[in-house]
Amino acid sequence: MQYQAVVRKFGPAEEVVEIERAALPVLRRDQVRVRLLARSINPSDIITISGAYAGRTTLPFIPGFEAFGVIEACGEEVHGLVPGTRVLPVRSAGGWQEFKDTDPDWCLRVPDGLSDFEAATSYVNPMTAWLMLHKKIGLRPGMRIAINAAASSIGSILIGLANAVGVEPVAIVRSEESLQRLRGRIEAVIVDRADGDLAAGLASRHGLDAVLDCVGGARAAVLADALRPGGYFVHYGLLSGQSIPPSFWASHPDIVFSYCHLREWVHSETVDNVQRAYSEVTAQIAAKVIATEVREVFPLEKIGQALQSALPFRAGGKVLLA
């Protein structure tokens, strides 16, 4: 038997996620069973639980896109993995349970140099940051970039990865409290408290090579105004709760706009390429170039308390299930 966090209807996570006990199925010949040790609660989990991706999510389901564990058992047709191997199973949900039966090809190898908690936070944010910087904008020394929500978990990772190649971003935050949480080397800080603050802060910083935006809304146009012709605008979140207005594209025809969704990239790439990128990311974590703060840890069976602590998402670290 094992504990599982199950969603049987879409809605607010605090209301629809239930903890259940279930028997372990017979392990398929072509799968591995991973004993999960630590799991993150991420915005992508909550969005899926809400029903935003109902067209590709079959009820009931077990949430959790980021979970670390060790191989417990291997099916008879599995080669190259053995019990005890540290892995992070990706490409599907199902992390919020004690054991996950999964495709061995999509178990990313986790180096021994990472702690369990580092491993459990090594995928969603770090890989998304790596994808934006190295695949979307082609980060190189001398580039000038701006990052909003810069004091968030992914914001600090973006700054760390940028610093690793000699780039010091313009950091945009919303409060003095967030300002105190900034880590890494930055070109400048803009505290965007009210209308007009962002435009004033960027007034002397036009000609940016790239903007990484996880806020959306009307401020997206202000950020795009600061880009050079041909500059990159990468949109990967909607913290404002407001979409980028339709007028954005008509008024910025000379920029390179793209969305960034880690899931789409992982599902379109070979496992070798994903493992290669993940190895680059974990090397930066092991070297303390980037890090994710953990705020609280709850046992899986206390999922209700964990969600109450995690939501709404805010600066100050991740909530884990371990």
XYZ file of C-alpha atoms in Angstrom, residues 13 38-50 53 63-68 88 95-96 119-126 128 153-154 157 262 292-293 303 306-307 310-314 317-321:
52
model
C -5.977 22.635 -5.155
C 11.089 14.451 -2.032
C 8.662 16.441 -4.176
C 8.151 20.115 -5.030
C 4.883 22.028 -5.193
C 5.068 24.198 -8.311
C 2.689 26.621 -10.054
C 2.484 24.189 -12.995
C 0.978 21.592 -10.631
C -1.656 24.003 -9.339
C -2.555 25.193 -12.849
C -3.077 21.590 -13.986
C -5.204 20.804 -10.921
C -7.376 23.847 -11.689
C -5.158 21.832 -19.248
C -0.268 15.621 -9.584
C 3.425 16.388 -9.276
C 5.807 17.122 -12.160
C 8.969 17.388 -10.050
C 9.873 14.530 -7.713
C 13.146 12.850 -6.785
C 14.181 12.226 -11.346
C 5.094 12.754 -8.237
C 2.725 13.206 -5.310
C 17.430 17.070 -6.407
C 13.720 17.674 -5.769
C 14.076 21.303 -6.925
C 16.561 20.688 -9.752
C 14.202 20.365 -12.682
C 11.256 22.736 -13.215
C 12.822 26.109 -12.395
C 16.492 25.410 -13.221
C 13.224 26.419 -17.516
C 13.033 31.225 -6.983
C 13.419 31.165 -10.751
C 18.377 31.035 -10.777
C 9.544 23.414 -20.454
C 16.673 26.967 -4.453
C 15.622 27.939 -0.960
C -0.745 17.481 1.617
C 1.426 21.774 2.575
C -0.894 23.405 0.040
C 2.499 26.998 -0.421
C -0.460 29.008 -1.754
C -0.517 31.654 -2.931
C 3.035 31.368 -4.258
C 5.361 34.072 -2.962
C 11.375 29.463 -0.865
C 9.727 26.249 -1.969
C 7.382 24.020 -0.024
C 8.316 20.342 -0.356
C 6.621 17.021 0.315
